[in-house]
Coordinates of C-alpha atoms in Angstrom, one line a residue:
M1 CA 11.9 -84.6 2.4
K2 CA 10.0 -81.1 2.4
Y3 CA 8.8 -82.0 5.9
H4 CA 12.2 -82.6 7.6
T5 CA 13.4 -79.3 5.9
A6 CA 10.7 -77.8 7.6
L7 CA 11.6 -79.5 11.2
V8 CA 15.2 -78.2 10.7
S9 CA 14.4 -74.6 10.0
L10 CA 11.7 -74.4 12.9
S11 CA 14.6 -75.8 15.1
A12 CA 17.1 -73.5 13.9
L13 CA 14.3 -70.2 14.4
L14 CA 13.9 -71.8 17.9
F15 CA 17.5 -71.7 18.7
A16 CA 18.0 -68.2 17.2
S17 CA 15.3 -66.7 19.2
S18 CA 16.3 -68.3 22.1
A19 CA 19.8 -66.8 21.6
L20 CA 18.4 -63.6 21.3
N21 CA 16.3 -63.5 24.6
A22 CA 19.7 -64.7 26.6
Q23 CA 21.5 -61.7 24.8
D24 CA 18.6 -59.3 25.8
A25 CA 18.6 -60.6 29.2
A26 CA 22.4 -59.7 29.1
R27 CA 22.1 -55.7 28.0
S28 CA 20.6 -52.6 29.3
T29 CA 17.8 -51.4 27.5
P30 CA 16.6 -47.8 27.8
M31 CA 13.3 -46.6 27.1
A32 CA 12.9 -43.4 25.0
P33 CA 12.8 -40.3 27.1
D34 CA 10.0 -37.7 26.8
L35 CA 10.9 -35.0 24.2
P36 CA 10.3 -31.4 25.8
P37 CA 7.4 -29.6 24.6
A38 CA 6.6 -28.3 21.5
M39 CA 6.9 -24.6 20.6
P40 CA 3.4 -23.1 21.4
A41 CA 1.2 -22.8 17.9
A42 CA 0.9 -19.2 16.7
Q43 CA -2.0 -17.3 17.6
D44 CA -3.9 -15.0 16.0
V45 CA -3.8 -12.3 18.4
D46 CA -1.9 -9.0 19.3
Y47 CA 1.3 -9.1 21.2
A48 CA 1.9 -7.2 24.3
G49 CA 3.5 -4.1 22.6
T50 CA 6.1 -2.8 19.9
V51 CA 9.4 -4.8 19.6
S52 CA 12.0 -2.4 18.5
L53 CA 15.0 -3.5 16.6
D54 CA 17.8 -1.7 16.4
I55 CA 21.0 -3.1 14.0
D56 CA 24.7 -1.3 13.4
A57 CA 25.8 -2.5 10.2
T58 CA 28.6 -0.3 10.1
D59 CA 31.5 -3.1 10.5
V60 CA 32.2 -3.3 6.7
T61 CA 35.7 -4.7 7.4
R62 CA 34.5 -7.5 9.5
G63 CA 31.2 -8.1 8.2
V64 CA 29.4 -8.0 11.6
Y65 CA 25.8 -6.8 12.3
S66 CA 25.4 -5.6 15.7
V67 CA 21.6 -6.1 17.1
T68 CA 19.6 -4.7 19.8
Q69 CA 16.0 -5.3 20.5
V70 CA 13.5 -4.6 23.3
F71 CA 10.5 -6.6 23.9
P72 CA 7.8 -5.2 25.8
V73 CA 6.0 -8.1 27.9
A74 CA 2.5 -8.3 29.4
A75 CA 2.1 -8.0 33.2
G76 CA 2.6 -11.4 35.1
T77 CA 4.5 -12.9 32.4
K78 CA 6.9 -15.5 34.0
D79 CA 8.3 -17.1 30.9
L80 CA 9.4 -15.7 27.3
I81 CA 10.3 -17.8 24.1
L82 CA 12.2 -15.6 21.5
M83 CA 12.5 -17.6 18.2
Q84 CA 15.1 -17.2 15.0
P85 CA 13.0 -17.7 12.2
G86 CA 13.4 -21.0 10.6
W87 CA 11.4 -21.5 7.7
L88 CA 12.1 -18.4 5.6
P89 CA 9.6 -17.3 3.1
G90 CA 10.8 -17.8 -0.7
N91 CA 13.8 -20.5 0.5
H92 CA 11.4 -23.4 0.5
S93 CA 12.6 -25.3 3.5
E94 CA 14.3 -24.3 6.9
T95 CA 17.2 -22.4 5.8
G96 CA 17.6 -20.1 8.7
P97 CA 20.9 -19.4 9.4
Y98 CA 20.8 -20.4 13.0
S99 CA 24.8 -20.8 13.7
L100 CA 25.7 -17.1 12.3
L101 CA 24.1 -15.3 15.3
A102 CA 26.3 -15.1 18.5
N103 CA 27.3 -13.6 21.9
F104 CA 23.6 -13.4 23.1
H105 CA 22.7 -11.4 26.2
F106 CA 19.5 -11.2 27.8
Y107 CA 18.5 -8.6 29.9
A108 CA 14.9 -8.0 32.1
D109 CA 14.6 -4.4 32.9
G110 CA 18.2 -4.0 32.5
K111 CA 19.5 -6.8 34.7
E112 CA 21.2 -9.9 33.0
I113 CA 19.5 -12.7 32.8
S114 CA 20.2 -16.4 31.9
W115 CA 18.8 -18.1 29.0
V116 CA 18.5 -21.8 28.1
R117 CA 18.1 -23.1 24.2
D118 CA 15.5 -25.5 23.2
T119 CA 17.1 -29.2 22.7
V120 CA 14.9 -29.9 20.2
A121 CA 13.9 -26.6 18.1
V122 CA 17.5 -25.5 18.6
N123 CA 16.3 -21.8 17.3
A124 CA 14.8 -21.3 20.5
F125 CA 15.7 -19.3 23.6
H126 CA 13.7 -20.0 26.8
L127 CA 14.1 -17.2 29.2
A128 CA 12.8 -17.1 33.1
L129 CA 11.9 -13.9 33.8
P130 CA 11.8 -12.1 37.2
E131 CA 8.5 -11.2 38.9
G132 CA 7.4 -7.8 37.7
T133 CA 9.6 -7.8 34.2
K134 CA 8.4 -5.0 31.8
A135 CA 10.5 -5.8 29.1
V136 CA 13.2 -7.8 28.0
T137 CA 16.4 -6.8 26.1
A138 CA 18.5 -9.0 23.7
S139 CA 22.2 -8.2 22.7
F140 CA 23.7 -10.3 20.0
V141 CA 25.6 -10.2 16.6
H142 CA 24.9 -11.4 13.1
T143 CA 28.6 -12.7 11.8
S144 CA 27.8 -12.5 8.1
P145 CA 30.2 -14.7 5.9
V146 CA 33.1 -13.3 4.8
R147 CA 34.0 -16.3 2.1
G148 CA 31.8 -17.8 0.0
N149 CA 32.4 -21.4 1.5
E150 CA 30.9 -19.9 4.8
G151 CA 27.5 -19.1 3.3
R152 CA 26.4 -16.2 0.9
I153 CA 28.4 -12.9 1.6
T154 CA 26.0 -10.0 2.6
M155 CA 28.2 -7.2 3.5
T156 CA 31.2 -6.0 1.4
R157 CA 33.0 -2.7 1.4
E158 CA 30.8 -1.4 -0.9
M159 CA 27.3 -2.3 -0.2
L160 CA 25.3 -4.6 1.8
N161 CA 22.0 -6.8 2.0
L162 CA 20.2 -6.8 5.1
Q163 CA 17.6 -9.5 6.0
W164 CA 15.7 -9.0 8.6
E165 CA 14.9 -12.2 9.2
K166 CA 18.4 -13.2 9.4
M167 CA 19.4 -10.9 12.4
S168 CA 16.3 -11.0 14.4
L169 CA 14.3 -12.8 16.9
Y170 CA 10.4 -12.8 17.2
P171 CA 8.2 -13.8 20.6
A172 CA 6.9 -17.4 20.0
G173 CA 3.0 -18.1 19.9
Y174 CA 1.9 -14.9 17.8
Y175 CA 1.0 -14.7 14.1
T176 CA 3.9 -12.8 12.7
R177 CA 1.5 -10.1 11.5
R178 CA 0.2 -9.4 14.9
I179 CA 3.8 -8.2 16.0
P180 CA 4.3 -4.7 15.5
Y181 CA 8.0 -3.7 15.1
K182 CA 10.0 -0.5 15.1
A183 CA 13.2 -0.8 13.0
S184 CA 16.6 1.3 12.9
V185 CA 19.4 0.9 10.8
K186 CA 23.1 2.6 11.3
V187 CA 25.0 2.4 7.8
P188 CA 28.3 3.4 6.9
A189 CA 28.8 7.4 6.0
G190 CA 27.0 8.4 3.1
W191 CA 25.6 5.1 1.9
D192 CA 22.1 5.0 -0.4
V193 CA 19.5 2.8 1.7
F194 CA 16.7 1.2 -0.5
T195 CA 14.0 -0.8 1.2
A196 CA 10.2 -0.9 0.6
L197 CA 9.6 -0.1 4.1
D198 CA 7.2 2.9 4.6
G199 CA 7.9 6.3 6.3
K200 CA 11.5 6.7 5.8
V201 CA 13.2 9.4 8.4
R202 CA 17.1 9.6 8.0
S203 CA 19.1 11.3 10.8
G204 CA 22.8 11.3 9.8
D205 CA 23.6 7.8 8.8
T206 CA 20.9 6.2 11.2
L207 CA 17.4 5.6 9.3
T208 CA 14.0 4.4 11.0
W209 CA 10.6 3.8 9.3
D210 CA 7.1 3.3 10.3
V211 CA 6.2 0.4 12.9
T212 CA 4.8 -2.3 10.8
D213 CA 4.2 -5.9 11.4
Y214 CA 6.8 -8.6 11.4
Q215 CA 5.8 -10.4 8.6
R216 CA 5.9 -6.9 6.6
L217 CA 9.2 -6.3 8.1
V218 CA 10.7 -9.6 6.8
D219 CA 9.4 -8.8 3.6
S220 CA 11.1 -5.5 3.1
P221 CA 15.0 -6.4 2.7
I222 CA 17.5 -3.4 2.7
F223 CA 20.1 -3.0 -0.4
A224 CA 22.6 -0.1 0.6
G225 CA 25.7 1.1 -1.0
K226 CA 28.4 3.6 -1.8
Y227 CA 27.6 3.9 -5.1
A228 CA 23.9 3.9 -5.8
Q229 CA 21.3 4.9 -8.4
S230 CA 17.7 5.2 -8.5
W231 CA 15.3 4.9 -11.5
D232 CA 11.5 5.7 -12.1
L233 CA 9.7 2.9 -13.9
G234 CA 6.0 4.6 -13.5
H235 CA 3.3 2.9 -11.5
E236 CA 4.9 3.7 -8.5
V237 CA 7.8 1.3 -9.2
T238 CA 11.4 2.0 -8.9
M239 CA 14.5 0.4 -10.0
N240 CA 17.1 0.7 -7.1
A241 CA 20.7 -0.3 -7.9
V242 CA 24.0 -0.8 -5.8
A243 CA 27.6 -1.4 -7.6
D244 CA 30.9 -2.5 -6.9
K245 CA 32.0 0.4 -8.7
P246 CA 30.3 4.0 -9.8
E247 CA 30.5 3.2 -13.9
L248 CA 28.8 0.2 -13.6
L249 CA 25.7 2.2 -13.0
G250 CA 26.3 3.7 -16.4
I251 CA 23.1 2.0 -18.2
A252 CA 21.8 3.5 -21.4
P253 CA 18.6 5.3 -21.4
E254 CA 17.0 3.2 -23.9
H255 CA 18.0 -0.1 -22.2
M256 CA 16.6 1.2 -18.8
E257 CA 13.6 1.5 -20.9
Y258 CA 12.9 -1.9 -21.2
Y259 CA 12.7 -2.2 -17.4
R260 CA 9.6 0.2 -18.0
N261 CA 8.4 -1.7 -20.6
L262 CA 8.3 -4.8 -18.1
V263 CA 6.3 -3.1 -15.5
D264 CA 3.6 -2.1 -18.5
E265 CA 3.9 -5.7 -19.8
S266 CA 3.7 -7.3 -16.4
L267 CA 0.1 -5.2 -15.2
A268 CA -1.4 -5.7 -18.8
T269 CA -0.7 -9.4 -18.5
F270 CA -1.9 -10.0 -14.6
G271 CA -4.9 -6.8 -15.3
A272 CA -4.1 -5.7 -11.6
R273 CA -1.5 -5.4 -8.8
H274 CA -1.4 -6.2 -5.5
F275 CA 1.1 -3.6 -3.7
D276 CA 1.1 0.1 -3.9
T277 CA 4.5 0.5 -4.3
Y278 CA 7.4 -1.8 -5.6
D279 CA 11.0 -1.6 -5.4
F280 CA 13.6 -3.6 -7.9
L281 CA 16.6 -3.9 -5.3
L282 CA 19.7 -4.8 -7.7
A283 CA 23.4 -5.2 -6.7
L284 CA 25.8 -5.1 -9.8
T285 CA 28.4 -7.4 -8.1
D286 CA 30.5 -10.4 -8.2
R287 CA 31.7 -9.4 -4.3
M288 CA 28.4 -9.4 -2.7
G289 CA 26.8 -13.3 -2.8
G290 CA 24.0 -13.9 -6.1
I291 CA 20.5 -13.6 -5.0
G292 CA 16.8 -13.9 -6.8
L293 CA 14.6 -13.7 -3.9
E294 CA 10.8 -12.3 -4.3
H295 CA 8.9 -10.1 -1.8
H296 CA 5.4 -8.7 -2.3
R297 CA 6.4 -5.1 -2.8
S298 CA 10.1 -5.7 -3.4
S299 CA 13.0 -8.3 -4.7
E300 CA 16.2 -8.9 -4.4
N301 CA 18.2 -9.2 -7.3
Q302 CA 22.0 -9.9 -8.4
Y303 CA 23.5 -9.1 -11.8
E304 CA 27.3 -9.8 -12.8
P305 CA 29.0 -6.7 -12.4
K306 CA 29.1 -5.5 -16.3
A307 CA 25.2 -6.3 -16.7
F308 CA 24.2 -2.8 -17.3
I309 CA 26.9 -1.2 -19.6
D310 CA 27.5 -4.8 -21.5
W311 CA 23.8 -4.9 -22.4
D312 CA 24.4 -7.2 -25.5
A313 CA 27.3 -9.6 -24.3
M314 CA 25.7 -9.9 -20.9
D315 CA 21.5 -10.7 -22.2
W316 CA 21.9 -14.1 -20.6
D317 CA 21.9 -12.6 -17.5
H318 CA 19.1 -10.3 -17.2
N319 CA 16.0 -12.5 -16.8
V320 CA 16.0 -12.5 -13.0
I321 CA 14.5 -9.6 -12.5
A322 CA 11.2 -10.7 -14.6
H323 CA 11.2 -13.5 -12.7
E324 CA 11.1 -11.9 -9.3
F325 CA 8.7 -9.0 -10.2
V326 CA 6.2 -12.0 -11.4
H327 CA 6.5 -13.3 -7.9
S328 CA 4.7 -10.5 -6.4
W329 CA 1.5 -11.8 -7.9
N330 CA 2.8 -15.5 -8.1
G331 CA 3.8 -16.5 -4.7
K332 CA 3.6 -13.6 -2.5
Y333 CA -0.4 -12.4 -3.4
R334 CA -1.6 -16.1 -5.0
R335 CA 0.1 -18.8 -2.6
P336 CA -0.4 -22.0 -2.1
A337 CA -2.3 -23.0 0.7
D338 CA -0.1 -25.6 2.1
L339 CA 2.7 -23.3 2.0
W340 CA 1.3 -20.3 3.8
T341 CA 2.2 -20.4 7.5
P342 CA 1.5 -17.9 10.3
D343 CA 5.0 -17.9 11.7
Y344 CA 8.3 -19.0 10.5
Q345 CA 8.5 -22.5 12.6
Q346 CA 5.8 -24.3 11.3
P347 CA 7.0 -26.1 8.0
M348 CA 6.0 -25.2 5.0
Q349 CA 4.7 -27.9 2.2
N350 CA 5.7 -27.5 -1.2
T351 CA 3.3 -29.6 -3.5
L352 CA 2.4 -26.8 -5.8
M353 CA 5.6 -25.4 -6.2
W354 CA 5.2 -26.3 -10.2
V355 CA 2.7 -23.1 -10.1
Y356 CA 4.6 -20.9 -7.8
E357 CA 7.6 -21.4 -9.3
G358 CA 7.1 -23.2 -12.7
Q359 CA 4.6 -20.7 -13.8
T360 CA 6.8 -17.7 -12.6
Q361 CA 9.4 -19.2 -14.5
F362 CA 7.2 -19.4 -17.8
W363 CA 6.2 -15.7 -17.4
G364 CA 9.6 -14.6 -16.3
Y365 CA 10.9 -16.0 -19.9
I366 CA 7.8 -14.6 -21.3
L367 CA 7.9 -11.0 -20.1
A368 CA 11.3 -10.4 -20.5
A369 CA 11.1 -11.0 -24.2
R370 CA 7.8 -9.1 -24.4
S371 CA 9.6 -5.9 -22.7
G372 CA 12.9 -6.3 -24.5
V373 CA 14.9 -7.5 -21.0
Q374 CA 16.0 -10.1 -22.8
S375 CA 16.1 -10.4 -26.4
K376 CA 13.6 -12.5 -28.4
Q377 CA 16.4 -15.0 -29.3
T378 CA 17.8 -15.3 -26.0
V379 CA 14.5 -16.5 -24.2
I380 CA 14.1 -19.1 -27.4
D381 CA 17.5 -19.9 -26.4
Q382 CA 16.7 -20.7 -22.8
F383 CA 13.9 -22.7 -24.0
A384 CA 16.3 -25.0 -25.9
V385 CA 18.5 -25.6 -23.1
A386 CA 15.5 -26.4 -21.1
A387 CA 13.7 -28.6 -23.8
A388 CA 17.3 -30.7 -24.3
K389 CA 17.8 -31.0 -20.2
Y390 CA 14.5 -32.9 -20.1
L391 CA 15.0 -35.0 -23.6
E392 CA 18.6 -36.4 -22.9
G393 CA 19.9 -34.3 -19.8
T394 CA 17.7 -36.0 -16.8
P395 CA 17.5 -39.9 -16.8
G396 CA 16.1 -39.4 -13.3
R397 CA 13.0 -38.6 -15.1
S398 CA 12.4 -42.1 -15.3
W399 CA 12.1 -42.8 -11.5
R400 CA 11.3 -39.3 -10.1
S401 CA 8.2 -37.1 -10.9
V402 CA 8.3 -33.4 -11.3
E403 CA 6.1 -32.8 -8.6
D404 CA 8.4 -34.9 -6.1
T405 CA 11.1 -32.4 -7.1
T406 CA 9.1 -30.0 -5.3
H407 CA 10.5 -31.6 -1.9
A408 CA 14.2 -30.9 -2.9
P409 CA 15.0 -27.7 -1.4
Q410 CA 14.3 -29.8 1.7
L411 CA 16.5 -32.7 0.6
A412 CA 19.4 -31.2 -0.8
R413 CA 19.2 -27.7 1.1
R414 CA 20.6 -26.4 -2.5
R415 CA 23.8 -28.2 -1.7
P416 CA 25.9 -29.8 -5.1
L417 CA 24.8 -33.2 -5.7
P418 CA 27.3 -35.6 -7.3
F419 CA 25.0 -37.0 -10.2
V420 CA 22.2 -34.4 -10.3
S421 CA 21.1 -35.7 -13.7
L422 CA 19.9 -39.1 -11.9
T423 CA 18.9 -38.1 -8.7
R424 CA 16.9 -34.4 -10.1
S425 CA 16.9 -31.0 -8.3
E426 CA 14.4 -28.5 -8.5
D427 CA 13.1 -29.3 -11.9
Y428 CA 9.5 -27.7 -11.0
Y429 CA 11.0 -24.4 -12.2
V430 CA 12.0 -25.4 -15.7
E431 CA 10.0 -28.1 -16.6
G432 CA 6.9 -26.8 -15.0
A433 CA 7.5 -23.8 -17.3
L434 CA 7.7 -26.3 -20.3
T435 CA 4.1 -28.0 -19.0
W436 CA 2.7 -24.1 -18.7
L437 CA 3.9 -23.7 -22.5
E438 CA 2.3 -26.6 -23.7
A439 CA -1.2 -25.6 -21.7
D440 CA -0.9 -22.3 -23.2
Q441 CA -0.7 -23.9 -27.0
I442 CA -3.5 -26.3 -26.0
I443 CA -6.0 -23.1 -24.8
R444 CA -4.5 -21.1 -28.1
S445 CA -5.5 -24.5 -30.2
G446 CA -8.8 -25.1 -28.6
T447 CA -9.6 -21.5 -29.1
K448 CA -8.2 -20.8 -32.7
G449 CA -6.0 -18.5 -31.1
K450 CA -8.5 -15.9 -29.3
K451 CA -7.1 -17.3 -25.5
G452 CA -4.0 -18.4 -24.2
L453 CA -2.3 -18.5 -20.5
D454 CA -2.8 -14.6 -20.6
D455 CA -6.1 -15.1 -19.6
F456 CA -5.4 -17.6 -16.7
A457 CA -3.1 -14.9 -15.3
K458 CA -5.6 -12.4 -15.6
A459 CA -8.0 -14.6 -13.7
F460 CA -6.2 -16.6 -11.3
F461 CA -3.6 -13.7 -10.7
G462 CA -5.5 -10.7 -11.5
M463 CA -8.4 -11.0 -9.0
R464 CA -9.4 -8.2 -6.3
D465 CA -7.1 -5.4 -7.4
G466 CA -5.7 -3.5 -5.0
D467 CA -5.6 -6.4 -2.4
W468 CA -2.4 -6.2 -0.8
G469 CA -2.6 -9.3 1.4
E470 CA -2.3 -13.1 0.4
L471 CA -4.7 -15.3 -1.3
T472 CA -4.0 -19.2 -0.9
Y473 CA -5.2 -21.8 -3.6
D474 CA -5.2 -25.6 -3.9
F475 CA -4.9 -27.7 -7.0
D476 CA -8.7 -27.9 -7.6
E477 CA -9.0 -24.1 -8.1
V478 CA -6.1 -24.4 -10.5
V479 CA -8.0 -26.4 -12.7
E480 CA -11.3 -24.8 -12.4
T481 CA -9.9 -21.7 -13.3
L482 CA -8.3 -23.3 -16.4
N483 CA -11.7 -24.6 -17.2
G484 CA -13.1 -21.2 -17.1
V485 CA -10.7 -20.4 -19.7
Y486 CA -10.8 -23.2 -21.8
A487 CA -13.1 -26.6 -21.3
Y488 CA -10.4 -29.3 -21.0
D489 CA -9.4 -32.6 -19.0
W490 CA -7.0 -30.3 -16.9
A491 CA -6.7 -32.2 -13.9
D492 CA -5.4 -35.2 -16.1
F493 CA -3.2 -33.3 -18.0
L494 CA -1.2 -31.6 -14.8
K495 CA -1.6 -35.2 -13.1
T496 CA 0.1 -36.8 -16.2
R497 CA 2.7 -34.3 -16.7
L498 CA 3.6 -33.5 -13.4
Y499 CA 2.7 -36.4 -10.6
K500 CA 3.8 -39.5 -13.1
T501 CA 7.3 -40.7 -13.8
N502 CA 9.0 -41.9 -17.3
Q503 CA 6.9 -39.6 -18.8
P504 CA 7.7 -38.0 -22.9
A505 CA 10.1 -35.3 -22.7
P506 CA 8.1 -32.2 -22.5
M507 CA 8.3 -31.2 -26.2
R508 CA 4.9 -30.9 -27.0
G509 CA 4.3 -27.3 -26.1
I510 CA 7.6 -26.3 -28.3
E511 CA 6.5 -28.2 -31.1
M512 CA 2.5 -27.0 -30.9
A513 CA 4.0 -23.5 -31.0
G514 CA 6.0 -24.0 -34.4
Y515 CA 9.5 -25.1 -33.3
K516 CA 11.5 -27.9 -33.0
L517 CA 14.6 -28.8 -31.2
V518 CA 17.7 -29.5 -33.4
W519 CA 21.5 -30.1 -32.9
K520 CA 24.5 -28.1 -33.6
E521 CA 27.8 -27.9 -33.4
E522 CA 28.3 -24.0 -31.8
P523 CA 25.9 -23.1 -28.6
N524 CA 23.1 -20.9 -29.2
S525 CA 23.4 -17.3 -27.6
Y526 CA 22.2 -17.8 -24.2
E527 CA 24.7 -20.9 -23.8
K528 CA 27.6 -19.5 -25.5
G529 CA 26.8 -16.1 -23.3
R530 CA 26.8 -18.0 -19.7
A531 CA 29.4 -20.3 -20.6
G532 CA 31.6 -17.6 -22.0
Y533 CA 31.5 -15.5 -18.8
S534 CA 31.9 -18.3 -16.6
N535 CA 34.9 -19.6 -18.9
S536 CA 33.3 -23.2 -18.8
L537 CA 32.4 -25.3 -21.7
N538 CA 29.3 -27.7 -21.8
L539 CA 29.6 -30.7 -23.2
T540 CA 26.6 -32.3 -21.8
Y541 CA 25.4 -33.6 -24.8
S542 CA 28.5 -35.4 -26.5
L543 CA 30.7 -36.5 -23.9
G544 CA 28.2 -36.0 -21.2
V545 CA 30.3 -33.6 -18.8
G546 CA 30.6 -30.0 -17.8
L547 CA 34.0 -28.4 -17.6
S548 CA 35.7 -25.7 -15.9
A549 CA 38.5 -23.6 -17.4
D550 CA 41.1 -25.9 -16.3
G551 CA 39.3 -28.9 -17.3
T552 CA 37.7 -29.8 -13.9
V553 CA 34.5 -31.5 -14.1
G554 CA 31.9 -29.8 -12.7
A555 CA 29.0 -32.5 -13.4
T556 CA 28.7 -35.6 -15.5
L557 CA 25.4 -36.8 -17.0
W558 CA 24.5 -40.2 -15.7
D559 CA 25.1 -43.3 -18.6
S560 CA 27.1 -40.8 -20.6
P561 CA 30.2 -41.8 -22.3
A562 CA 32.2 -39.5 -19.8
F563 CA 30.3 -41.7 -17.1
D564 CA 31.3 -44.7 -18.5
A565 CA 34.8 -43.5 -18.7
G566 CA 34.9 -42.8 -14.7
L567 CA 35.0 -39.3 -14.9
V568 CA 33.1 -37.5 -11.6
N569 CA 32.9 -34.4 -9.9
G570 CA 36.2 -32.8 -9.2
S571 CA 38.2 -34.9 -11.8
Q572 CA 40.2 -33.1 -13.9
I573 CA 41.4 -33.7 -17.8
V574 CA 45.0 -32.9 -17.8
A575 CA 45.3 -33.9 -21.7
V576 CA 43.4 -34.7 -24.5
N577 CA 45.2 -36.8 -27.2
G578 CA 48.6 -36.5 -25.9
E579 CA 47.9 -32.4 -26.2
S580 CA 47.4 -30.1 -22.6
Y581 CA 43.9 -29.6 -22.0
S582 CA 42.1 -26.5 -23.5
A583 CA 38.6 -26.2 -24.2
D584 CA 39.3 -25.7 -28.0
T585 CA 41.6 -28.8 -28.1
I586 CA 38.8 -30.9 -26.6
K587 CA 36.5 -29.5 -29.0
K588 CA 38.7 -30.3 -31.9
A589 CA 39.4 -33.9 -30.8
I590 CA 35.5 -34.3 -30.6
T591 CA 35.3 -32.9 -33.7
A592 CA 38.1 -35.2 -35.2
A593 CA 36.4 -38.3 -33.7
K594 CA 32.8 -37.7 -35.4
T595 CA 31.8 -40.3 -37.8
G596 CA 32.6 -39.6 -41.2
N597 CA 36.0 -37.9 -40.6
A598 CA 39.6 -39.4 -40.6
A599 CA 39.9 -40.3 -37.3
A600 CA 36.5 -41.6 -36.8
D601 CA 37.3 -44.7 -35.7
T602 CA 39.8 -43.8 -33.0
P603 CA 38.7 -43.3 -29.2
I604 CA 39.3 -39.5 -28.0
E605 CA 42.2 -40.2 -25.3
L606 CA 42.2 -38.3 -22.2
L607 CA 44.6 -38.2 -19.3
V608 CA 42.6 -37.6 -16.2
K609 CA 43.5 -36.7 -13.0
R610 CA 41.9 -37.5 -9.7
G611 CA 43.3 -36.4 -6.4
D612 CA 46.8 -37.9 -6.8
H613 CA 45.9 -40.6 -9.1
Y614 CA 46.5 -40.2 -13.0
E615 CA 44.8 -42.5 -15.4
T616 CA 44.5 -42.5 -19.3
V617 CA 41.2 -43.6 -20.3
A618 CA 39.4 -43.8 -24.0
I619 CA 36.2 -42.7 -25.0
D620 CA 34.5 -44.1 -27.8
Y621 CA 32.3 -41.5 -29.0
H622 CA 31.9 -40.4 -32.8
Q623 CA 28.7 -38.1 -33.0
G624 CA 30.7 -34.7 -32.6
L625 CA 29.7 -31.5 -30.5
R626 CA 25.9 -31.2 -29.9
F627 CA 24.4 -27.8 -28.7
P628 CA 20.5 -27.6 -28.6
W629 CA 18.8 -24.9 -30.7
L630 CA 15.1 -24.3 -31.5
E631 CA 14.4 -23.9 -35.0
S632 CA 11.0 -22.5 -36.4
T633 CA 8.6 -25.1 -38.2
T634 CA 7.1 -22.3 -40.4
P635 CA 10.0 -20.4 -41.8
G636 CA 8.9 -16.8 -42.8
K637 CA 5.5 -17.1 -40.9
E638 CA 4.7 -16.0 -37.8
N639 CA 3.9 -18.9 -35.6
G640 CA 2.6 -19.6 -31.8
F641 CA 5.7 -19.1 -30.2
D642 CA 6.3 -15.9 -32.1
R643 CA 2.7 -14.4 -31.0
L644 CA 3.4 -15.8 -27.4
L645 CA 6.6 -13.4 -27.5
D646 CA 5.2 -10.4 -28.9
A647 CA 4.6 -7.3 -26.8
R648 CA 1.0 -6.6 -25.7
T649 CA 1.6 -2.7 -24.9
R650 CA 3.7 -1.4 -27.6

């Protein structure tokens, strides 16, 4: 019987193969064409001369930047490839806004010439030069977004954020540090202009700076505004702010003192500095797009408009300054070897982002508390939110490691995802920070409090005081430096916590530091401030959903009661137990259905609108409101977390 079955199967396979051969004979079968030549690899040699870059940034009505560049070319040059930067520093993926540049015209010694876009590297322009060409002029515009759904808004009637890489070209085939640029910008009349570039000269409303290389230029963005102010923070560090309205700049002197503390605390933590001067560039706005982006000698930051003048209420919003400042040491000076690239065409690899961003997230929290930029309680509450996320809010930890999330910027390009709790996003930031908290507590426990991650910071980031370049590292150096602080199996610790899936929630560092995660019916100060400002409601750890002011679902936790009921992003809760939706209505319903209350056996009934369809769903949930908090396990006594957050310079 088995022999007969095998013969039948073999006959069927032979018949199918014959049929396929007959089909192949009757259809066209093209062969793959050759791809065009790849872009020339960057060489560590000097470019032919200084490139001029002139930008007119005065059209604040339409948000258009007009650009003119002149590229000198070496004698005998027949072909020139000009590139739009693609792999932008600090973006962790290919995010060059290629489609925003328009109206290209190229001229060889004043005569217009044709151009061809590369069919694979679509950010590259091929120019065939007439014999004897000495210089090529490029003229084009950068059409910056005027609505949020078009991209980040960088120009309003009150301010602008000029990022050179978004509106300039560079010649292919060179290390960007070997291409000299002379830049100028014209701004609206009377606007103040802030940047880390050296040698500023202002003539009317046109500004120029010293010749610098393209790498340094790209690393030195501009904030400019109608309403602006600067404060000296000491140590050659300056706070430069632009605002939607002049009164938003009215920060109390004692609050600006916290930023001076931040500079002191950071220098004390790292033990060296790798910049000669440093400029915080801060926008107090809800009109220009939000940003937090690191640079070696500056950082681009956005606060909500009243973050300076409503200091206590906006405490939740103050962390980005500390985070981006840490990046001057971690990410800009010390950089993973596979993340450093010689130009903006070579792809970046993110394998050590749990150091680059994870430890920066850790130090951003710690230094904000040490300096007073954020209150100690707000920082503890941020850790509570982080702990809850990885204890109950990220079922994707079962299949995806923290290290694998370092690919998220390339996979998702920071676009919203339908079920991010399952797919995971860039968790190397916050789960990375919790991992470094555990490392700190292991060191403190093993050395009886004599050492901590501060000692790693000095050894790893604080070397070569005054070195303003980039010093790369790899996994082995991270482990070696940790072992130099305290001998431990750090390779296994990091590989287990970060490279393996389905690990226990990263709670051990918090617990070793003398705190525990508890659940309360009211949000902690950080969550209350953040949700209150956005008029949203976070029910992740009760129903399993986050809601906007009108009940629209922003995120659903995988396998939660809301998920089981079919609530997905974009659906809207219209009514709760027969009453119109409001945050108070749904919270009261959740509380009433809690076990032990009169309505404990009754499901919560929701009227849900999804598109044009209305549906009544019942959620059988009875655990009440749950918001994460951290509580000390050593009440009345200082513990490891308290000591970690204590100021070092005061």
